[in-house]
Amino acid sequence: MDNKKLNRREFINKGVRIGIGVGIGVIGYELLSRTLSSKTVWQIDPAKCIQCGKCATSCVLEQSAVKCLHVYQMCGYCDLCSGYLRPETKELTTGAENQLCPTSAIERKYIDDPYFEYHINEELCIGCGKCVKGCGAFGNGSLQLQVQHELCVNCNQCAIARECPSEAFSRVPASSPYLLKGFGGK
Amino acid sequence: MKKSTQVALILLITSLIAFNLFGVQRFPRPEFENGYQQPETILNAPRALFFEYFDLAVLIGSLSLITWLILKKRSRKAVFWVMIFSLLYFGFYRKGCICPVGSLQNVTLALFNPEYSLPINGIAFFIIPLVFTLFFGRTFCAGVCPLGAIQDVFALRPVSLKSWVQSLLGLIPFIYLGLAVLFAATASDFIVCRYDPFVGFFRHNASFMMFAIGGILLFISVFIARPYCRFLCPYGVLLNLVSRFSKKHLTIAPSACISCRLCENSCPFGAIDKPTGAKFKQPSNVLVKKLILYCLIIPFLMAVCGWTASKYYESFAKVNFKVKLATEIMQSKNSESEVIPLEITAFRSSGNSEEVLFEEAKVILNRFYLGNWFLGGFIGLVFGLTLARLTIIPYKTDYTTNKGTCFSCARCVDYCPVKE
Amino acid sequence: MKQKLIIGFSVILLLTVVYLIGSDLFTNSSKHDENPTEYKIDKLRQIDSSLICYKEINHFNSGMSKAKGLAIDENNTIYIAGNKQVLLFNSSGIKTGGFKMDTLAHCLAVDNDQIYLGAGNRILQYNIAGEQISSWPAFNPKSFITSIALNGNHIYAADAINRRVFKYNKNGNLVWEIGKKDTAKGFEGFVIPSPYFEVAFGAYNDMWAVNPGKHLVQNFSVEGEIQSSWGLTSFSIEGFSGCCNPSHIAILPNGEFVTYEKGLERIKIYDPTGKFRCVVAGPESFMRKEDLILKIAPCVVDLAVDNEGTIYVLDANNMVKVFVKK
């Protein structure tokens, strides 16, 4: 009699097991038949970014993976760089008191009268976006905040994305991992 | 820790801008007379796709190896070393991200939101441990999951819990799973990742609260082995259910149990079912009566819990960004407060219409209302079944592993005198 | 006993963890924390209201989707170029005519019912009936004409890409170009970091061009030689700020200058010597309160004045706003 019971239990087990197997298969098939991507990474859409400063503080990494990138092709090489200098500055010098950047991460280099090159020192950049706002408001917008993929650990749920007030973070295909803004023109 | 595996690519930005052109020609840089060379913007490529598939290969490899070690070799020592490897690879090297525990949310999100494109790795990491469990038991938990591994190393002075305490605390993962599915299905948040207690240790970085939670859990691990796996892990719920019907499973004795009681206290997770003794051999008509009783109680519990949960759908929905934003905008219209939250400022400045946002928020709220009914019903069902399991104890004569809660860690094997 | 204590303690700790997670998840954490690195451009955009000497008397929608250029003829008819068309309005904003074109024009100038348009690297001439009379290519294929002005029998086109102003006769033949650095004559060349480059004529046939990278408005003779400059680099109300300002100018019949400054979004009046006089409209005229904090895209697309000194402003929402003296 016990043997019979055991057989019955095994039969039920087997049935459920097949059921679960089929269930997993159906879910797998269902998922595979949807939009798939080989790999996605987090990125900021500069068009939506409002430079709130949360990128500097919300990243799970001590040094935020968000950095300011300089799109040289869009830069006007201005002497009076509104991403580099504080607005109330009287003299156009490299003195720290004149610099907008809280960590002096922007390096200014004389090129040719009256043009200057600006270079972001990523070791110092904290991704606060202050220069991005200055450059966007008064200049060409060649400074843009982006997730630096060498630093980003690609969390399943980005901690900055959750804090971002303008929903500027999204997942993008790893094959084109940057969303730099093009030149809008007049 | 810099990832040497990352391939830094210098891409010409011109090609990138070409994608984003608004139809107006790009403005040229100034004319420099001294032959100045314009630097290129350095864009570091993300971790190459190859390595994602390598992760997958490591997952399958370590799962196969540990399964073989558990079922064929029956060696606790070997299982331990595979566990250490997983802790180092998936934990400290991969920084805990891409893990099957979190992937259950990606899968849920994809099932409920067809526009979400799920990475293939996400599917694989969700399904492969389930398939292994279906055939061989929770070998994934034994030593592939980095979250389990980090706690397992701390299990130094395990004490055994009363079975009713264990059952009661065992309800938490079901609630956690329900919440995780609810928030993932409504595209609100990935709470399992948000409250992943050990990822901060893997990255050497987290907020104070997350370090505190992780620290407390590791401290508890010393006495209550693997507290996260047993009393929180939502993926563990799925593995638990699947494992009950697994084709093969770790057994304490390689052949027949001789009821020597040597293994009785060997399991730090309380996953060994003891023989019940003759008094539990209840007549079948008592069992049938109890079954009928529970058939009545469980639907009642489900309805009560569902109704209760549905009362709180609005506060649940506030986890969703859109709902929260819409609520704040509504509130700001009624109050004369000077401080406008940044979210509202950003939203108004974006030029998107409030009506569209309110419509979207309404849809999400409705989803939450329905979702909360389901969540409550699910919790009620689990309550009822737990109650049933505590009172209806099947008669048994051997020491066996509980196929649901056993992590297949193979500790008990060393205690069993039966070697053949 | 000791074991029970340990169990009890551990279970309490575990429940604490659960409580911590739950409370963090469900407490509405809308933190309004100060941003220590905030760049407060709304502070810079504040304007002393006593400086405002104009008021808005009218506004109308151009009904166009990409309005780019604004011009007014001697009869005070308003012309708006944009989205492959030109529309005509009377001074009260009623549409009186218009025609379609093949290309998107960015700027235009009107004289004697002849409409000259700058469309990328071509200059087009239309009559009021919408017939194309002539067209000729600008300096080179890369050219981008941002401003056109008419004087006598000549057409002046500002090319932001080549950083030159070109003077053409009515047949489209090039008379001269200016913009080359000429230190001997005291001209440093135009510095144009972005596509904002204006040319305009005053009441006394005096030609003015903006040097936006240097924040200067410069006067040239009809032969193309620099005569004088004015302009101050400053974020204060007297000066021009940012990288390319003033981005648009117009000259009133009495010789005063109307300037538009992107970024801070202000339209100001300067006297004929370049001394700041007063403000036509501040950012409040073009932005909502929340835009003042965040918006960084220019709000104004073009400026024009009629022969009575009324100022017309075409904004980025394709609206025309009309300002007169208080």
JSON list of C-alpha atoms in Angstrom, two decimals, chain A:
[
{"chain": "A", "resi": 1, "resn": "MET", "atom": "CA", "xyz": [0.00, 0.00, 0.00]},
{"chain": "A", "resi": 2, "resn": "ASP", "atom": "CA", "xyz": [2.84, 2.36, 0.93]},
{"chain": "A", "resi": 3, "resn": "ASN", "atom": "CA", "xyz": [4.43, 1.63, -2.38]},
{"chain": "A", "resi": 4, "resn": "LYS", "atom": "CA", "xyz": [1.26, 2.64, -4.15]},
{"chain": "A", "resi": 5, "resn": "LYS", "atom": "CA", "xyz": [1.19, 5.95, -2.23]},
{"chain": "A", "resi": 6, "resn": "LEU", "atom": "CA", "xyz": [4.81, 6.60, -3.11]},
{"chain": "A", "resi": 7, "resn": "ASN", "atom": "CA", "xyz": [4.07, 5.97, -6.76]},
{"chain": "A", "resi": 8, "resn": "ARG", "atom": "CA", "xyz": [1.15, 8.33, -6.67]},
{"chain": "A", "resi": 9, "resn": "ARG", "atom": "CA", "xyz": [3.26, 11.06, -5.04]},
{"chain": "A", "resi": 10, "resn": "GLU", "atom": "CA", "xyz": [5.99, 10.58, -7.60]},
{"chain": "A", "resi": 11, "resn": "PHE", "atom": "CA", "xyz": [3.44, 10.77, -10.37]},
{"chain": "A", "resi": 12, "resn": "ILE", "atom": "CA", "xyz": [2.06, 14.05, -9.01]},
{"chain": "A", "resi": 13, "resn": "ASN", "atom": "CA", "xyz": [5.58, 15.43, -8.57]},
{"chain": "A", "resi": 14, "resn": "LYS", "atom": "CA", "xyz": [6.43, 14.54, -12.11]},
{"chain": "A", "resi": 15, "resn": "GLY", "atom": "CA", "xyz": [3.30, 16.18, -13.38]},
{"chain": "A", "resi": 16, "resn": "VAL", "atom": "CA", "xyz": [3.95, 19.39, -11.51]},
{"chain": "A", "resi": 17, "resn": "ARG", "atom": "CA", "xyz": [7.57, 19.33, -12.60]},
{"chain": "A", "resi": 18, "resn": "ILE", "atom": "CA", "xyz": [6.58, 19.08, -16.23]},
{"chain": "A", "resi": 19, "resn": "GLY", "atom": "CA", "xyz": [4.06, 21.84, -15.60]},
{"chain": "A", "resi": 20, "resn": "ILE", "atom": "CA", "xyz": [6.72, 24.14, -14.14]},
{"chain": "A", "resi": 21, "resn": "GLY", "atom": "CA", "xyz": [9.08, 23.25, -16.96]},
{"chain": "A", "resi": 22, "resn": "VAL", "atom": "CA", "xyz": [6.46, 24.15, -19.52]},
{"chain": "A", "resi": 23, "resn": "GLY", "atom": "CA", "xyz": [5.72, 27.36, -17.58]},
{"chain": "A", "resi": 24, "resn": "ILE", "atom": "CA", "xyz": [9.36, 28.41, -17.60]},
{"chain": "A", "resi": 25, "resn": "GLY", "atom": "CA", "xyz": [9.50, 27.55, -21.29]},
{"chain": "A", "resi": 26, "resn": "VAL", "atom": "CA", "xyz": [6.45, 29.66, -22.07]},
{"chain": "A", "resi": 27, "resn": "ILE", "atom": "CA", "xyz": [7.83, 32.64, -20.13]},
{"chain": "A", "resi": 28, "resn": "GLY", "atom": "CA", "xyz": [11.17, 32.23, -21.87]},
{"chain": "A", "resi": 29, "resn": "TYR", "atom": "CA", "xyz": [9.54, 32.00, -25.27]},
{"chain": "A", "resi": 30, "resn": "GLU", "atom": "CA", "xyz": [7.31, 34.96, -24.53]},
{"chain": "A", "resi": 31, "resn": "LEU", "atom": "CA", "xyz": [10.31, 37.05, -23.44]},
{"chain": "A", "resi": 32, "resn": "LEU", "atom": "CA", "xyz": [12.42, 36.01, -26.39]},
{"chain": "A", "resi": 33, "resn": "SER", "atom": "CA", "xyz": [9.68, 36.97, -28.81]},
{"chain": "A", "resi": 34, "resn": "ARG", "atom": "CA", "xyz": [9.64, 40.54, -27.45]},
{"chain": "A", "resi": 35, "resn": "THR", "atom": "CA", "xyz": [11.99, 43.40, -28.13]},
{"chain": "A", "resi": 36, "resn": "LEU", "atom": "CA", "xyz": [15.39, 42.20, -27.11]},
{"chain": "A", "resi": 37, "resn": "SER", "atom": "CA", "xyz": [18.61, 44.06, -26.79]},
{"chain": "A", "resi": 38, "resn": "SER", "atom": "CA", "xyz": [22.02, 42.53, -26.59]},
{"chain": "A", "resi": 39, "resn": "LYS", "atom": "CA", "xyz": [23.17, 44.99, -23.95]},
{"chain": "A", "resi": 40, "resn": "THR", "atom": "CA", "xyz": [22.02, 48.32, -22.66]},
{"chain": "A", "resi": 41, "resn": "VAL", "atom": "CA", "xyz": [23.72, 50.95, -20.55]},
{"chain": "A", "resi": 42, "resn": "TRP", "atom": "CA", "xyz": [22.55, 54.04, -18.68]},
{"chain": "A", "resi": 43, "resn": "GLN", "atom": "CA", "xyz": [22.94, 57.43, -20.31]},
{"chain": "A", "resi": 44, "resn": "ILE", "atom": "CA", "xyz": [21.81, 61.02, -19.84]},
{"chain": "A", "resi": 45, "resn": "ASP", "atom": "CA", "xyz": [19.87, 62.81, -22.53]},
{"chain": "A", "resi": 46, "resn": "PRO", "atom": "CA", "xyz": [21.48, 66.27, -22.49]},
{"chain": "A", "resi": 47, "resn": "ALA", "atom": "CA", "xyz": [18.30, 67.72, -23.99]},
{"chain": "A", "resi": 48, "resn": "LYS", "atom": "CA", "xyz": [16.39, 66.75, -20.85]},
{"chain": "A", "resi": 49, "resn": "CYS", "atom": "CA", "xyz": [19.16, 67.40, -18.31]},
{"chain": "A", "resi": 50, "resn": "ILE", "atom": "CA", "xyz": [18.55, 70.40, -16.08]},
{"chain": "A", "resi": 51, "resn": "GLN", "atom": "CA", "xyz": [21.91, 70.36, -14.27]},
{"chain": "A", "resi": 52, "resn": "CYS", "atom": "CA", "xyz": [20.33, 69.93, -10.83]},
{"chain": "A", "resi": 53, "resn": "GLY", "atom": "CA", "xyz": [23.55, 68.62, -9.31]},
{"chain": "A", "resi": 54, "resn": "LYS", "atom": "CA", "xyz": [22.09, 65.24, -8.29]},
{"chain": "A", "resi": 55, "resn": "CYS", "atom": "CA", "xyz": [24.52, 63.34, -10.54]},
{"chain": "A", "resi": 56, "resn": "ALA", "atom": "CA", "xyz": [27.32, 64.53, -8.28]},
{"chain": "A", "resi": 57, "resn": "THR", "atom": "CA", "xyz": [25.70, 63.17, -5.14]},
{"chain": "A", "resi": 58, "resn": "SER", "atom": "CA", "xyz": [23.38, 60.27, -6.03]},
{"chain": "A", "resi": 59, "resn": "CYS", "atom": "CA", "xyz": [25.72, 57.82, -7.78]},
{"chain": "A", "resi": 60, "resn": "VAL", "atom": "CA", "xyz": [26.49, 54.63, -5.84]},
{"chain": "A", "resi": 61, "resn": "LEU", "atom": "CA", "xyz": [30.15, 55.24, -6.53]},
{"chain": "A", "resi": 62, "resn": "GLU", "atom": "CA", "xyz": [32.10, 57.61, -4.33]},
{"chain": "A", "resi": 63, "resn": "GLN", "atom": "CA", "xyz": [33.28, 59.48, -7.43]},
{"chain": "A", "resi": 64, "resn": "SER", "atom": "CA", "xyz": [30.23, 59.79, -9.63]},
{"chain": "A", "resi": 65, "resn": "ALA", "atom": "CA", "xyz": [30.37, 57.99, -12.98]},
{"chain": "A", "resi": 66, "resn": "VAL", "atom": "CA", "xyz": [28.78, 61.06, -14.52]},
{"chain": "A", "resi": 67, "resn": "LYS", "atom": "CA", "xyz": [31.33, 63.46, -15.91]},
{"chain": "A", "resi": 68, "resn": "CYS", "atom": "CA", "xyz": [31.27, 66.56, -18.01]},
{"chain": "A", "resi": 69, "resn": "LEU", "atom": "CA", "xyz": [32.35, 65.83, -21.57]},
{"chain": "A", "resi": 70, "resn": "HIS", "atom": "CA", "xyz": [33.64, 68.55, -23.83]},
{"chain": "A", "resi": 71, "resn": "VAL", "atom": "CA", "xyz": [32.52, 68.33, -27.41]},
{"chain": "A", "resi": 72, "resn": "TYR", "atom": "CA", "xyz": [35.36, 70.33, -28.93]},
{"chain": "A", "resi": 73, "resn": "GLN", "atom": "CA", "xyz": [33.68, 70.53, -32.32]},
{"chain": "A", "resi": 74, "resn": "MET", "atom": "CA", "xyz": [30.90, 72.62, -30.84]},
{"chain": "A", "resi": 75, "resn": "CYS", "atom": "CA", "xyz": [33.12, 74.88, -28.75]},
{"chain": "A", "resi": 76, "resn": "GLY", "atom": "CA", "xyz": [33.49, 78.52, -29.72]},
{"chain": "A", "resi": 77, "resn": "TYR", "atom": "CA", "xyz": [36.88, 78.73, -27.96]},
{"chain": "A", "resi": 78, "resn": "CYS", "atom": "CA", "xyz": [35.60, 81.90, -26.31]},
{"chain": "A", "resi": 79, "resn": "ASP", "atom": "CA", "xyz": [37.84, 84.08, -24.19]},
{"chain": "A", "resi": 80, "resn": "LEU", "atom": "CA", "xyz": [34.83, 84.86, -22.03]},
{"chain": "A", "resi": 81, "resn": "CYS", "atom": "CA", "xyz": [33.81, 81.24, -21.49]},
{"chain": "A", "resi": 82, "resn": "SER", "atom": "CA", "xyz": [30.55, 81.13, -19.59]},
{"chain": "A", "resi": 83, "resn": "GLY", "atom": "CA", "xyz": [31.22, 77.55, -18.53]},
{"chain": "A", "resi": 84, "resn": "TYR", "atom": "CA", "xyz": [34.61, 78.45, -17.12]},
{"chain": "A", "resi": 85, "resn": "LEU", "atom": "CA", "xyz": [34.20, 81.89, -15.56]},
{"chain": "A", "resi": 86, "resn": "ARG", "atom": "CA", "xyz": [31.90, 83.01, -12.81]},
{"chain": "A", "resi": 87, "resn": "PRO", "atom": "CA", "xyz": [29.37, 85.53, -14.12]},
{"chain": "A", "resi": 88, "resn": "GLU", "atom": "CA", "xyz": [30.45, 88.37, -11.86]},
{"chain": "A", "resi": 89, "resn": "THR", "atom": "CA", "xyz": [34.10, 88.02, -12.88]},
{"chain": "A", "resi": 90, "resn": "LYS", "atom": "CA", "xyz": [35.73, 91.27, -13.94]},
{"chain": "A", "resi": 91, "resn": "GLU", "atom": "CA", "xyz": [39.08, 90.00, -15.15]},
{"chain": "A", "resi": 92, "resn": "LEU", "atom": "CA", "xyz": [39.42, 87.14, -17.55]},
{"chain": "A", "resi": 93, "resn": "THR", "atom": "CA", "xyz": [42.14, 85.29, -15.71]},
{"chain": "A", "resi": 94, "resn": "THR", "atom": "CA", "xyz": [42.56, 81.72, -14.56]},
{"chain": "A", "resi": 95, "resn": "GLY", "atom": "CA", "xyz": [42.49, 82.63, -10.87]},
{"chain": "A", "resi": 96, "resn": "ALA", "atom": "CA", "xyz": [40.53, 80.16, -8.79]},
{"chain": "A", "resi": 97, "resn": "GLU", "atom": "CA", "xyz": [38.25, 82.92, -7.55]},
{"chain": "A", "resi": 98, "resn": "ASN", "atom": "CA", "xyz": [37.15, 83.51, -11.14]},
{"chain": "A", "resi": 99, "resn": "GLN", "atom": "CA", "xyz": [36.37, 79.88, -11.90]},
{"chain": "A", "resi": 100, "resn": "LEU", "atom": "CA", "xyz": [32.84, 78.56, -11.96]},
{"chain": "A", "resi": 101, "resn": "CYS", "atom": "CA", "xyz": [33.90, 74.95, -11.41]},
{"chain": "A", "resi": 102, "resn": "PRO", "atom": "CA", "xyz": [33.84, 74.06, -7.70]},
{"chain": "A", "resi": 103, "resn": "THR", "atom": "CA", "xyz": [36.82, 71.73, -8.13]},
{"chain": "A", "resi": 104, "resn": "SER", "atom": "CA", "xyz": [38.77, 73.67, -10.76]},
{"chain": "A", "resi": 105, "resn": "ALA", "atom": "CA", "xyz": [38.44, 70.71, -13.12]},
{"chain": "A", "resi": 106, "resn": "ILE", "atom": "CA", "xyz": [38.43, 72.86, -16.27]},
{"chain": "A", "resi": 107, "resn": "GLU", "atom": "CA", "xyz": [41.84, 73.72, -17.65]},
{"chain": "A", "resi": 108, "resn": "ARG", "atom": "CA", "xyz": [42.18, 76.75, -19.90]},
{"chain": "A", "resi": 109, "resn": "LYS", "atom": "CA", "xyz": [44.88, 76.96, -22.53]},
{"chain": "A", "resi": 110, "resn": "TYR", "atom": "CA", "xyz": [45.70, 79.85, -24.84]},
{"chain": "A", "resi": 111, "resn": "ILE", "atom": "CA", "xyz": [45.54, 78.86, -28.50]},
{"chain": "A", "resi": 112, "resn": "ASP", "atom": "CA", "xyz": [45.49, 81.92, -30.70]},
{"chain": "A", "resi": 113, "resn": "ASP", "atom": "CA", "xyz": [44.17, 85.44, -30.12]},
{"chain": "A", "resi": 114, "resn": "PRO", "atom": "CA", "xyz": [41.35, 85.55, -28.98]},
{"chain": "A", "resi": 115, "resn": "TYR", "atom": "CA", "xyz": [40.77, 81.79, -28.67]},
{"chain": "A", "resi": 116, "resn": "PHE", "atom": "CA", "xyz": [41.20, 79.46, -25.72]},
{"chain": "A", "resi": 117, "resn": "GLU", "atom": "CA", "xyz": [40.89, 75.71, -25.41]},
{"chain": "A", "resi": 118, "resn": "TYR", "atom": "CA", "xyz": [39.07, 74.25, -22.43]},
{"chain": "A", "resi": 119, "resn": "HIS", "atom": "CA", "xyz": [39.87, 70.77, -21.21]},
{"chain": "A", "resi": 120, "resn": "ILE", "atom": "CA", "xyz": [38.03, 68.79, -18.54]},
{"chain": "A", "resi": 121, "resn": "ASN", "atom": "CA", "xyz": [40.22, 67.04, -16.03]},
{"chain": "A", "resi": 122, "resn": "GLU", "atom": "CA", "xyz": [38.03, 64.03, -15.34]},
{"chain": "A", "resi": 123, "resn": "GLU", "atom": "CA", "xyz": [39.96, 63.10, -12.23]},
{"chain": "A", "resi": 124, "resn": "LEU", "atom": "CA", "xyz": [38.68, 66.30, -10.65]},
{"chain": "A", "resi": 125, "resn": "CYS", "atom": "CA", "xyz": [35.25, 66.55, -12.30]},
{"chain": "A", "resi": 126, "resn": "ILE", "atom": "CA", "xyz": [32.45, 65.64, -9.90]},
{"chain": "A", "resi": 127, "resn": "GLY", "atom": "CA", "xyz": [29.67, 65.81, -12.49]},
{"chain": "A", "resi": 128, "resn": "CYS", "atom": "CA", "xyz": [27.75, 68.66, -10.85]},
{"chain": "A", "resi": 129, "resn": "GLY", "atom": "CA", "xyz": [26.90, 70.25, -14.19]},
{"chain": "A", "resi": 130, "resn": "LYS", "atom": "CA", "xyz": [27.51, 73.84, -13.14]},
{"chain": "A", "resi": 131, "resn": "CYS", "atom": "CA", "xyz": [29.69, 74.50, -16.18]},
{"chain": "A", "resi": 132, "resn": "VAL", "atom": "CA", "xyz": [27.18, 72.68, -18.36]},
{"chain": "A", "resi": 133, "resn": "LYS", "atom": "CA", "xyz": [24.49, 75.13, -17.32]},
{"chain": "A", "resi": 134, "resn": "GLY", "atom": "CA", "xyz": [26.73, 78.12, -17.88]},
{"chain": "A", "resi": 135, "resn": "CYS", "atom": "CA", "xyz": [27.82, 76.90, -21.30]},
{"chain": "A", "resi": 136, "resn": "GLY", "atom": "CA", "xyz": [24.29, 75.98, -22.31]},
{"chain": "A", "resi": 137, "resn": "ALA", "atom": "CA", "xyz": [22.71, 79.23, -21.18]},
{"chain": "A", "resi": 138, "resn": "PHE", "atom": "CA", "xyz": [25.23, 81.65, -22.59]},
{"chain": "A", "resi": 139, "resn": "GLY", "atom": "CA", "xyz": [27.32, 79.62, -24.98]},
{"chain": "A", "resi": 140, "resn": "ASN", "atom": "CA", "xyz": [27.19, 76.88, -27.54]},
{"chain": "A", "resi": 141, "resn": "GLY", "atom": "CA", "xyz": [26.40, 74.01, -25.19]},
{"chain": "A", "resi": 142, "resn": "SER", "atom": "CA", "xyz": [29.60, 72.14, -25.96]},
{"chain": "A", "resi": 143, "resn": "LEU", "atom": "CA", "xyz": [29.89, 71.00, -22.33]},
{"chain": "A", "resi": 144, "resn": "GLN", "atom": "CA", "xyz": [27.51, 68.13, -21.63]},
{"chain": "A", "resi": 145, "resn": "LEU", "atom": "CA", "xyz": [26.98, 65.71, -18.77]},
{"chain": "A", "resi": 146, "resn": "GLN", "atom": "CA", "xyz": [27.35, 62.07, -19.74]},
{"chain": "A", "resi": 147, "resn": "VAL", "atom": "CA", "xyz": [27.74, 58.75, -17.97]},
{"chain": "A", "resi": 148, "resn": "GLN", "atom": "CA", "xyz": [31.38, 57.74, -18.39]},
{"chain": "A", "resi": 149, "resn": "HIS", "atom": "CA", "xyz": [31.11, 54.05, -19.19]},
{"chain": "A", "resi": 150, "resn": "GLU", "atom": "CA", "xyz": [34.60, 53.24, -18.04]},
{"chain": "A", "resi": 151, "resn": "LEU", "atom": "CA", "xyz": [33.51, 54.20, -14.53]},
{"chain": "A", "resi": 152, "resn": "CYS", "atom": "CA", "xyz": [29.83, 53.18, -14.53]},
{"chain": "A", "resi": 153, "resn": "VAL", "atom": "CA", "xyz": [29.12, 49.80, -12.96]},
{"chain": "A", "resi": 154, "resn": "ASN", "atom": "CA", "xyz": [25.84, 49.59, -14.90]},
{"chain": "A", "resi": 155, "resn": "CYS", "atom": "CA", "xyz": [23.55, 48.93, -11.93]},
{"chain": "A", "resi": 156, "resn": "ASN", "atom": "CA", "xyz": [20.29, 47.24, -12.78]},
{"chain": "A", "resi": 157, "resn": "GLN", "atom": "CA", "xyz": [18.51, 50.28, -11.35]},
{"chain": "A", "resi": 158, "resn": "CYS", "atom": "CA", "xyz": [20.66, 53.41, -11.59]},
{"chain": "A", "resi": 159, "resn": "ALA", "atom": "CA", "xyz": [20.57, 55.33, -8.31]},
{"chain": "A", "resi": 160, "resn": "ILE", "atom": "CA", "xyz": [20.89, 58.67, -10.11]},
{"chain": "A", "resi": 161, "resn": "ALA", "atom": "CA", "xyz": [18.09, 57.80, -12.50]},
{"chain": "A", "resi": 162, "resn": "ARG", "atom": "CA", "xyz": [15.80, 57.32, -9.51]},
{"chain": "A", "resi": 163, "resn": "GLU", "atom": "CA", "xyz": [16.71, 60.77, -8.16]},
{"chain": "A", "resi": 164, "resn": "CYS", "atom": "CA", "xyz": [16.75, 62.58, -11.50]},
{"chain": "A", "resi": 165, "resn": "PRO", "atom": "CA", "xyz": [14.01, 65.23, -11.42]},
{"chain": "A", "resi": 166, "resn": "SER", "atom": "CA", "xyz": [13.67, 65.50, -15.20]},
{"chain": "A", "resi": 167, "resn": "GLU", "atom": "CA", "xyz": [13.75, 61.81, -16.18]},
{"chain": "A", "resi": 168, "resn": "ALA", "atom": "CA", "xyz": [16.84, 62.42, -18.28]},
{"chain": "A", "resi": 169, "resn": "PHE", "atom": "CA", "xyz": [18.29, 58.96, -17.61]},
{"chain": "A", "resi": 170, "resn": "SER", "atom": "CA", "xyz": [17.41, 56.04, -19.80]},
{"chain": "A", "resi": 171, "resn": "ARG", "atom": "CA", "xyz": [18.93, 52.80, -20.98]},
{"chain": "A", "resi": 172, "resn": "VAL", "atom": "CA", "xyz": [20.52, 53.00, -24.42]},
{"chain": "A", "resi": 173, "resn": "PRO", "atom": "CA", "xyz": [22.05, 50.25, -26.58]},
{"chain": "A", "resi": 174, "resn": "ALA", "atom": "CA", "xyz": [25.67, 49.60, -25.66]},
{"chain": "A", "resi": 175, "resn": "SER", "atom": "CA", "xyz": [26.58, 49.91, -29.31]},
{"chain": "A", "resi": 176, "resn": "SER", "atom": "CA", "xyz": [25.90, 53.67, -29.24]},
{"chain": "A", "resi": 177, "resn": "PRO", "atom": "CA", "xyz": [26.41, 54.45, -25.59]},
{"chain": "A", "resi": 178, "resn": "TYR", "atom": "CA", "xyz": [26.63, 58.24, -25.71]},
{"chain": "A", "resi": 179, "resn": "LEU", "atom": "CA", "xyz": [23.86, 60.76, -26.30]},
{"chain": "A", "resi": 180, "resn": "LEU", "atom": "CA", "xyz": [25.78, 63.91, -27.08]},
{"chain": "A", "resi": 181, "resn": "LYS", "atom": "CA", "xyz": [23.67, 66.77, -28.30]},
{"chain": "A", "resi": 182, "resn": "GLY", "atom": "CA", "xyz": [24.14, 67.83, -31.89]},
{"chain": "A", "resi": 183, "resn": "PHE", "atom": "CA", "xyz": [24.40, 71.33, -33.09]},
{"chain": "A", "resi": 184, "resn": "GLY", "atom": "CA", "xyz": [21.00, 73.01, -33.18]},
{"chain": "A", "resi": 185, "resn": "GLY", "atom": "CA", "xyz": [21.90, 76.02, -35.26]},
{"chain": "A", "resi": 186, "resn": "LYS", "atom": "CA", "xyz": [19.90, 79.17, -35.32]}
]
